[in-house]
Each structure stands twice: as C-alpha cells, then as structure tokens.
Coordinates of C-alpha atoms (C1' of nucleotides) in Angstrom, one line a residue:
Chain A
X301 CA -2.4 0.1 -14.0
X302 CA -2.0 -2.4 -11.6
X303 CA -4.6 -5.7 -11.3
X304 CA -5.2 -5.0 -7.8
X305 CA -8.3 -3.4 -8.6
X306 CA -8.7 -2.2 -5.5
X307 CA -6.3 0.8 -5.0
X308 CA -7.0 2.9 -1.2
X309 CA -4.1 4.3 0.7
X310 CA -4.1 3.5 4.6
X311 CA -4.8 6.7 5.6
X312 CA -8.4 5.8 3.3
X313 CA -8.5 3.1 4.5
X314 CA -8.7 3.9 8.2
X315 CA -11.6 6.0 7.1
X316 CA -13.7 3.6 5.4
X317 CA -13.1 1.5 8.6
X318 CA -14.6 4.9 10.6
X319 CA -17.6 4.1 7.9
X320 CA -17.8 0.5 9.1
X321 CA -17.2 0.5 12.9
X322 CA -19.8 4.0 13.5
X323 CA -22.2 3.0 10.8
X324 CA -23.3 5.9 7.9
X325 CA -21.7 9.0 9.1
X326 CA -21.1 12.5 8.5
X327 CA -18.0 14.3 8.1
X328 CA -17.9 15.4 11.7
X329 CA -19.4 12.2 13.3
X330 CA -15.8 10.1 11.5
X331 CA -13.5 12.9 12.9
X332 CA -15.2 12.9 16.4
X333 CA -15.1 8.5 15.8
X334 CA -11.1 9.3 15.3
X335 CA -10.3 11.8 17.7
X336 CA -11.9 9.6 20.3
X337 CA -9.6 6.9 19.0
X338 CA -6.5 9.1 19.4
X339 CA -6.5 9.9 15.4
X340 CA -6.4 13.7 14.9
X341 CA -7.3 14.5 11.5
X342 CA -8.5 17.8 10.5
X343 CA -12.0 18.0 9.4
X344 CA -11.3 19.1 6.0
X345 CA -9.0 16.3 5.8
X346 CA -11.3 13.4 7.1
X347 CA -14.2 15.1 4.1
X348 CA -11.2 15.1 1.4
X349 CA -10.9 11.6 2.5
X350 CA -14.2 11.1 2.4
X351 CA -15.0 12.1 -0.9
X352 CA -11.9 10.4 -2.3
X353 CA -13.7 7.2 -1.3
X354 CA -16.7 8.2 -2.8
X355 CA -14.9 8.9 -5.9
X356 CA -13.4 5.8 -5.7
X357 CA -16.8 3.9 -5.7
X358 CA -15.9 2.5 -1.6
X359 CA -18.9 4.4 -0.1
X360 CA -21.8 6.7 -1.4
X361 CA -23.4 9.6 0.6
X362 CA -26.8 11.6 0.6
X363 CA -27.9 14.7 2.0
X364 CA -29.6 14.5 5.1
X365 CA -30.9 17.8 6.3
X366 CA -27.6 19.3 7.9
X367 CA -24.6 17.3 6.2
X368 CA -24.0 14.8 4.1
X369 CA -23.9 11.5 5.5
X370 CA -21.6 8.7 3.8
X371 CA -21.6 5.1 4.1
X372 CA -19.4 2.2 3.0
X373 CA -20.6 0.7 -0.1
X374 CA -17.7 -2.6 0.3
X375 CA -18.3 -4.5 3.5
X376 CA -15.1 -5.0 5.8
X377 CA -15.2 -8.7 4.8
X378 CA -15.1 -7.9 0.7
X379 CA -12.1 -5.9 1.0
X380 CA -10.4 -8.4 3.7
X381 CA -10.9 -10.9 0.8
X382 CA -9.5 -8.4 -1.8
X383 CA -6.6 -7.1 0.2
X384 CA -5.7 -11.2 1.2
X385 CA -5.9 -11.5 -2.5
X386 CA -3.5 -9.3 -3.1
X387 CA -1.3 -10.2 -0.5
X388 CA -1.4 -13.8 -1.8
X389 CA -0.2 -13.0 -5.4
X390 CA 2.4 -10.4 -4.2
X391 CA 4.0 -13.0 -2.0
X392 CA 3.2 -16.7 -2.6
X393 CA 1.9 -16.4 -6.7
X394 CA -2.1 -16.5 -5.6
X395 CA -1.5 -19.4 -3.0
X396 CA -3.2 -19.0 0.2
X397 CA -1.9 -21.6 2.3
X398 CA 1.0 -20.1 3.2
X399 CA -0.9 -17.3 4.6
X400 CA -3.3 -19.1 6.4
X401 CA -0.2 -21.2 7.9
X402 CA 1.4 -18.1 8.7
X403 CA -1.4 -16.5 10.8
X404 CA -2.2 -20.1 12.5
X405 CA 1.0 -20.3 13.6
X406 CA 2.3 -16.9 14.6
X407 CA -1.2 -14.9 15.6
X408 CA -3.4 -16.5 18.7
X409 CA -6.3 -17.5 18.0
X410 CA -9.1 -17.7 20.4
X411 CA -10.5 -20.8 21.4
X412 CA -13.8 -19.7 19.8
X413 CA -11.6 -18.8 16.1
X414 CA -10.2 -22.6 17.0
X415 CA -12.9 -24.3 16.6
X416 CA -14.9 -22.4 13.9
X417 CA -11.7 -23.0 12.1
X418 CA -11.8 -26.5 12.8
X419 CA -15.5 -27.4 11.5
X420 CA -14.7 -25.2 8.7
X421 CA -12.1 -27.5 7.8
X422 CA -13.8 -30.6 8.5
X423 CA -16.6 -29.6 6.1
X424 CA -14.0 -28.6 3.4
X425 CA -12.5 -31.6 4.0
X426 CA -15.7 -33.7 3.4
X427 CA -16.7 -31.8 0.4
X428 CA -13.4 -32.8 -1.5
X429 CA -13.9 -36.5 -0.5
X430 CA -17.8 -36.6 -1.6
X431 CA -16.9 -34.3 -4.4
X432 CA -14.7 -36.8 -5.7
X433 CA -12.5 -33.8 -7.2
X434 CA -8.9 -35.6 -8.2
X435 CA -10.1 -39.5 -6.8
X436 CA -6.5 -40.5 -7.7
Chain B
X871 CA 5.1 8.7 10.3
X872 CA 2.9 5.3 10.4
X873 CA 3.1 2.4 13.3
X874 CA 3.4 0.0 9.9
X875 CA 7.2 -0.6 10.8
X876 CA 7.4 -1.7 7.0
X877 CA 7.1 0.3 3.9
X878 CA 7.7 -1.0 0.8
X879 CA 6.0 0.0 -2.3
X880 CA 4.2 -2.9 -4.7
X881 CA 6.9 -2.8 -7.1
X882 CA 9.5 -2.6 -5.1
X883 CA 8.2 -5.3 -3.1
X884 CA 7.8 -7.3 -6.8
X885 CA 12.1 -6.8 -6.9
X886 CA 12.1 -8.3 -3.3
X887 CA 10.3 -11.5 -4.4
X888 CA 12.4 -12.0 -7.8
X889 CA 15.2 -11.7 -5.3
X890 CA 13.3 -14.5 -3.1
X891 CA 12.9 -16.4 -5.4
X892 CA 16.2 -16.6 -7.9
X893 CA 18.2 -15.8 -5.2
X894 CA 21.5 -13.0 -5.0
X895 CA 21.3 -11.6 -8.3
X896 CA 22.7 -8.7 -10.2
X897 CA 20.4 -5.9 -11.2
X898 CA 20.5 -7.7 -14.7
X899 CA 19.6 -11.2 -13.2
X900 CA 16.6 -9.6 -11.7
X901 CA 15.5 -7.4 -14.8
X902 CA 15.7 -10.8 -17.1
X903 CA 13.9 -12.4 -14.6
X904 CA 11.3 -10.5 -14.4
X905 CA 10.6 -9.9 -18.2
X906 CA 10.4 -14.1 -17.9
X907 CA 7.6 -13.3 -15.7
X908 CA 6.3 -11.0 -18.4
X909 CA 7.2 -7.9 -15.9
X910 CA 8.9 -5.2 -18.7
X911 CA 11.0 -2.8 -16.9
X912 CA 13.5 -0.6 -17.6
X913 CA 17.4 -2.2 -16.8
X914 CA 17.8 1.2 -14.7
X915 CA 14.2 0.6 -13.0
X916 CA 15.1 -2.3 -11.6
X917 CA 18.8 -0.7 -10.6
X918 CA 16.8 2.1 -8.6
X919 CA 14.3 -0.2 -6.6
X920 CA 17.1 -2.6 -5.8
X921 CA 19.0 0.8 -4.4
X922 CA 16.1 1.2 -2.2
X923 CA 15.3 -1.7 -1.1
X924 CA 18.9 -1.7 0.0
X925 CA 18.1 1.9 1.4
X926 CA 15.3 0.7 3.4
X927 CA 17.4 -2.1 4.9
X928 CA 15.5 -5.0 2.8
X929 CA 18.8 -5.9 0.9
X930 CA 22.5 -5.9 0.6
X931 CA 24.7 -5.9 -2.2
X932 CA 28.3 -7.0 -2.6
X933 CA 30.4 -6.7 -5.5
X934 CA 31.3 -9.4 -7.2
X935 CA 34.1 -8.9 -9.7
X936 CA 32.0 -7.9 -12.2
X937 CA 28.7 -6.2 -11.0
X938 CA 26.9 -5.6 -7.6
X939 CA 25.1 -9.0 -6.0
X940 CA 22.0 -8.2 -4.0
X941 CA 21.1 -10.3 -1.4
X942 CA 17.2 -10.0 0.3
X943 CA 17.4 -9.2 4.0
X944 CA 14.5 -10.6 5.1
X945 CA 13.2 -13.4 4.2
X946 CA 9.5 -13.8 2.7
X947 CA 7.7 -15.0 5.9
X948 CA 9.0 -12.5 7.8
X949 CA 7.5 -10.2 5.1
X950 CA 4.2 -11.9 5.0
X951 CA 3.7 -12.3 8.6
X952 CA 4.1 -8.2 9.1
X953 CA 1.6 -7.1 6.0
X954 CA -0.7 -9.9 7.7
X955 CA -0.2 -7.9 11.0
X956 CA -1.4 -4.4 9.2
X957 CA -4.0 -5.8 7.4
X958 CA -5.3 -7.7 10.9
X959 CA -4.6 -4.1 12.5
X960 CA -6.1 -1.7 9.1
X961 CA -9.4 -4.3 9.4
X962 CA -9.9 -5.8 12.8
X963 CA -8.2 -4.1 15.4
X964 CA -5.3 -6.5 15.6
X965 CA -7.4 -9.8 15.4
X966 CA -6.1 -12.4 12.9
X967 CA -8.9 -14.7 13.3
X968 CA -11.3 -13.2 10.8
X969 CA -8.4 -13.0 8.2
X970 CA -7.8 -17.1 8.5
X971 CA -11.7 -17.7 8.3
X972 CA -12.0 -15.6 5.7
X973 CA -9.1 -17.2 3.5
X974 CA -10.0 -20.4 4.5
X975 CA -13.4 -20.2 3.4
X976 CA -12.7 -18.4 0.2
X977 CA -9.5 -19.4 -1.1
X978 CA -9.1 -23.2 -2.1
X979 CA -6.6 -24.7 0.2
X980 CA -5.0 -27.9 -1.5
X981 CA -5.7 -30.9 0.5
X982 CA -2.2 -31.0 2.1
X983 CA -2.5 -27.6 3.1
X984 CA -5.7 -28.9 4.8
X985 CA -3.9 -31.5 6.7
X986 CA -1.3 -29.4 7.4
X987 CA -3.2 -27.0 8.5
X988 CA -5.7 -29.8 10.6
X989 CA -2.8 -30.8 12.8
X990 CA -1.7 -27.2 13.3
X991 CA -5.3 -26.9 14.9
X992 CA -5.1 -30.2 17.1
X993 CA -1.6 -28.9 18.5
X994 CA -2.9 -25.3 19.2
X995 CA -6.1 -26.9 20.7
X996 CA -4.3 -29.3 22.9
X997 CA -1.4 -26.2 24.0
X998 CA -5.0 -24.7 25.1
X999 CA -6.3 -27.3 27.0
X1000 CA -2.8 -28.2 28.6
X1001 CA -2.7 -24.7 29.4
X1002 CA -6.1 -25.0 31.3
X1003 CA -6.3 -21.1 29.8
X1004 CA -10.2 -21.4 29.6
X1005 CA -11.3 -24.5 28.8
X1006 CA -14.5 -23.9 26.9
Chain C
dG1432 C1' 43.3 1.5 -30.5
dG1433 C1' 38.1 2.6 -31.6
dA1434 C1' 33.5 0.1 -31.0
dA1435 C1' 29.9 -2.3 -28.8
dT1436 C1' 28.6 -3.4 -24.4
dC1437 C1' 28.0 -3.7 -19.4
dC1438 C1' 28.0 -1.4 -14.7
dT1439 C1' 27.6 2.4 -11.7
dA1440 C1' 25.8 6.7 -9.9
dC1441 C1' 23.4 11.0 -10.4
dT1442 C1' 18.9 13.4 -11.9
dA1443 C1' 14.2 13.8 -13.0
dC1444 C1' 9.6 13.7 -13.8
dC1445 C1' 4.3 12.6 -12.9
dA1446 C1' 0.7 10.7 -10.2
dC1447 C1' -1.2 9.8 -5.7
dG1448 C1' -1.5 9.9 -1.3
dG1449 C1' -1.7 12.6 3.3
dT1450 C1' -2.7 16.7 4.9
dA1451 C1' -5.3 20.8 5.3
dG1452 C1' -6.5 25.9 4.9
dG1453 C1' -9.6 29.6 2.6
dA1454 C1' -13.8 31.2 0.7
dG1455 C1' -18.4 31.8 0.8
dG1456 C1' -23.3 30.0 2.2
dC1457 C1' -26.9 29.0 5.8
dG1458 C1' -29.4 28.8 10.0
dT1459 C1' -30.0 29.8 15.3
dG1460 C1' -29.4 32.4 19.0
dT1461 C1' -29.5 37.4 20.9
Chain D
dA1426 C1' -28.7 42.2 12.1
dC1427 C1' -25.1 40.6 13.2
dA1428 C1' -22.3 36.9 14.7
dC1429 C1' -20.9 32.3 15.8
dG1430 C1' -20.7 27.9 14.5
dC1431 C1' -21.2 24.5 11.1
dC1432 C1' -21.3 22.7 6.1
dT1433 C1' -19.8 22.2 1.1
dC1434 C1' -16.2 23.3 -2.7
dC1435 C1' -12.1 24.1 -4.3
dT1436 C1' -7.2 24.9 -4.0
dA1437 C1' -2.5 23.4 -2.9
dC1438 C1' 1.7 21.6 -1.1
dC1439 C1' 4.4 18.2 0.3
dG1440 C1' 6.5 13.4 0.7
dT1441 C1' 7.1 9.1 -1.9
dG1442 C1' 6.9 5.7 -5.1
dG1443 C1' 7.0 3.9 -10.1
dT1444 C1' 9.4 4.5 -13.9
dA1445 C1' 13.7 6.2 -16.6
dG1446 C1' 17.3 8.8 -18.8
dT1447 C1' 22.1 10.4 -19.5
dA1448 C1' 27.1 10.7 -18.3
dG1449 C1' 30.7 8.4 -18.2
dG1450 C1' 33.9 4.2 -15.9
dA1451 C1' 35.6 0.0 -17.4
dT1452 C1' 35.9 -4.4 -20.0
dT1453 C1' 35.5 -7.0 -24.5
dC1454 C1' 35.4 -7.9 -29.1
dC1455 C1' 38.1 -6.9 -33.6

DNA sequence: GGAATCCTACTACCACGGTAGGAGGCGTGT
DNA sequence: ACACGCCTCCTACCGTGGTAGTAGGATTCC
C-alpha cells in the first residue's frame, strides 16, 4: 500500500546484511555468521528469512551441489539510498538537507570521510555554478 | 527486544509528524491536516494513533475544554537522529560516513544547504586539527 | 426536550514480521 | 543396513501495527 517500494523488516534486513558481509552463502553459513556476531537464530528461522528475501526479490538462490546458495540482489548502497529517501520523506517532505546536516553535526566522521565530503561538495558547487542553473 | 529504543510504525510516525507540522492539536485537527495532505484516515484511527503515541511516550495530551489537545514530546530532530543512527547500525555497523556520502551524492541539496554543510565541515576540520587527532 | 454533533473509551480484525518446530529426503561412515 | 547429520518444505504461533466500528456521555441547536 505504501509508496516506499522497499518493505523489509529489521530481521530480514539483518539477514540481507549477512549476505552483503559474507557474500553468497548457504543458510548454514549465514547462520554461523550471525552466531559469531552474537545473534542467535535457529537454522529454520534463517531459512525462512532467506526464503522471504527471495520472494521479495532481494536475493536469489541457486542450488550448489549440497545446498542452496543465496546471493543478495540489491546492493547495500541501493538499500541505503532507498531507506534514506523514505526517511527524508517521512520527516522532511523529501528534503535530504536536514538529514545530512544532522549526520555531520551529531555523528563523528573520520578525517577521511570529512575530506571526501569536502571534495564532493566542491565538485557539486562547481557544477552548480557551471551549469548555470538558476543564474539569478 | 531490539536495541533501537524507538519503535514507531510508519503510520504512527505520520501522526507524530502532523503534530510537528501543526503544533499541539486535537484529534480532529490532526485528522483535518492529514486530509488536506491527501491522507484519508478515519477519526477513530487518528485517535488510536494518538493514544498509542502517548502510551509510547512520544506525545502528551491534556484536556482543553472541549477535547484533548495532543502535543509531541520528541522533536523532529531527535527522531531524525535516532532513525539515522539505527540505519547506520543496520547498514554500516554504526558508521555515519557512508550515509552522508550517499545523501550528498544522490540527493540534490540546495545551494544554501551546501554552503551550510561547507562551513560545518570547516569547523569540524579545524577542531580536528587543533585537537591534534591524527593530522593526516 | 429531542435531534444532531462532537468527544472519549473500548473492542476488533487482519496482515505481516519474527521465530521456530516437525516431517521427510539424501549422503556417508561404520 | 542403519544411524547421524544436513538439507528443504510446510505449517504454526504470537505480537504489533494499521485501520476502524460501536456505545455512550456531553454539548448545541432548534
């Protein structure tokens, strides 16, 4: 019903994340990975989640001789963008500015990140000027 | 169970947002506001949501002669930070950098926002240097 | 004073997400 | 041949969130 397009619960996202972190993996591998991170889920729970992820189009599986191997079908970046966009709409009518400001202000970025951000901004700044968009 | 601390569904958030947008309001006022924005909810639905928001501590109400007036108890900024933090954890182990980069790269910021971001970064940069924390 | 209108309180219902158990198939070591 | 381990498939159960109806008190309007 909602326009979000992407509908994943927190636990499902956790599983998808495991796929991002370890790459293509079987149910057992995903489960083991989660156990290592202190997340204790039953084998079948992980299985259910992976199945649902596949049904929803966020993962694909193919049979490798012993068991099915699951692979993420959406990138972490894509998910990230999507979630951020939803958030921007939910809180600020779609504007991303406030979110960025919030993040930079309240979450400590590493010097590298700051530098990267810096150059990124300069590039955008330049483009805006060159493009002449809204030249008064 | 989860560590998020903040547990609000999309619809609940919508209602809370109405409180942010219009300020303290009665059930009916919130409903009207939503209707104007094209969101068609029954009176009692809005009422239920407001009640739940209050139960969860996100709003308070007090009786003004005719009806209860609800008021948000958490700010949009606080919610924003919270959601962003959750997202950072879900996707990047808590690091905010990638989110910021994503936002700046894929969501168009206004010149003002860019400028503000710029000065913000400079300020942080300066602080980092003064603090002497790993000067590149 | 009865009708219309507004409000609150309570109850309900369904979908979905989180979690998992059981049944049954297949390979492998003894 | 069988037990053990691993795999898949199906089913289930419960909590919560989204949405709303109904009952009944209060106010207002003729």
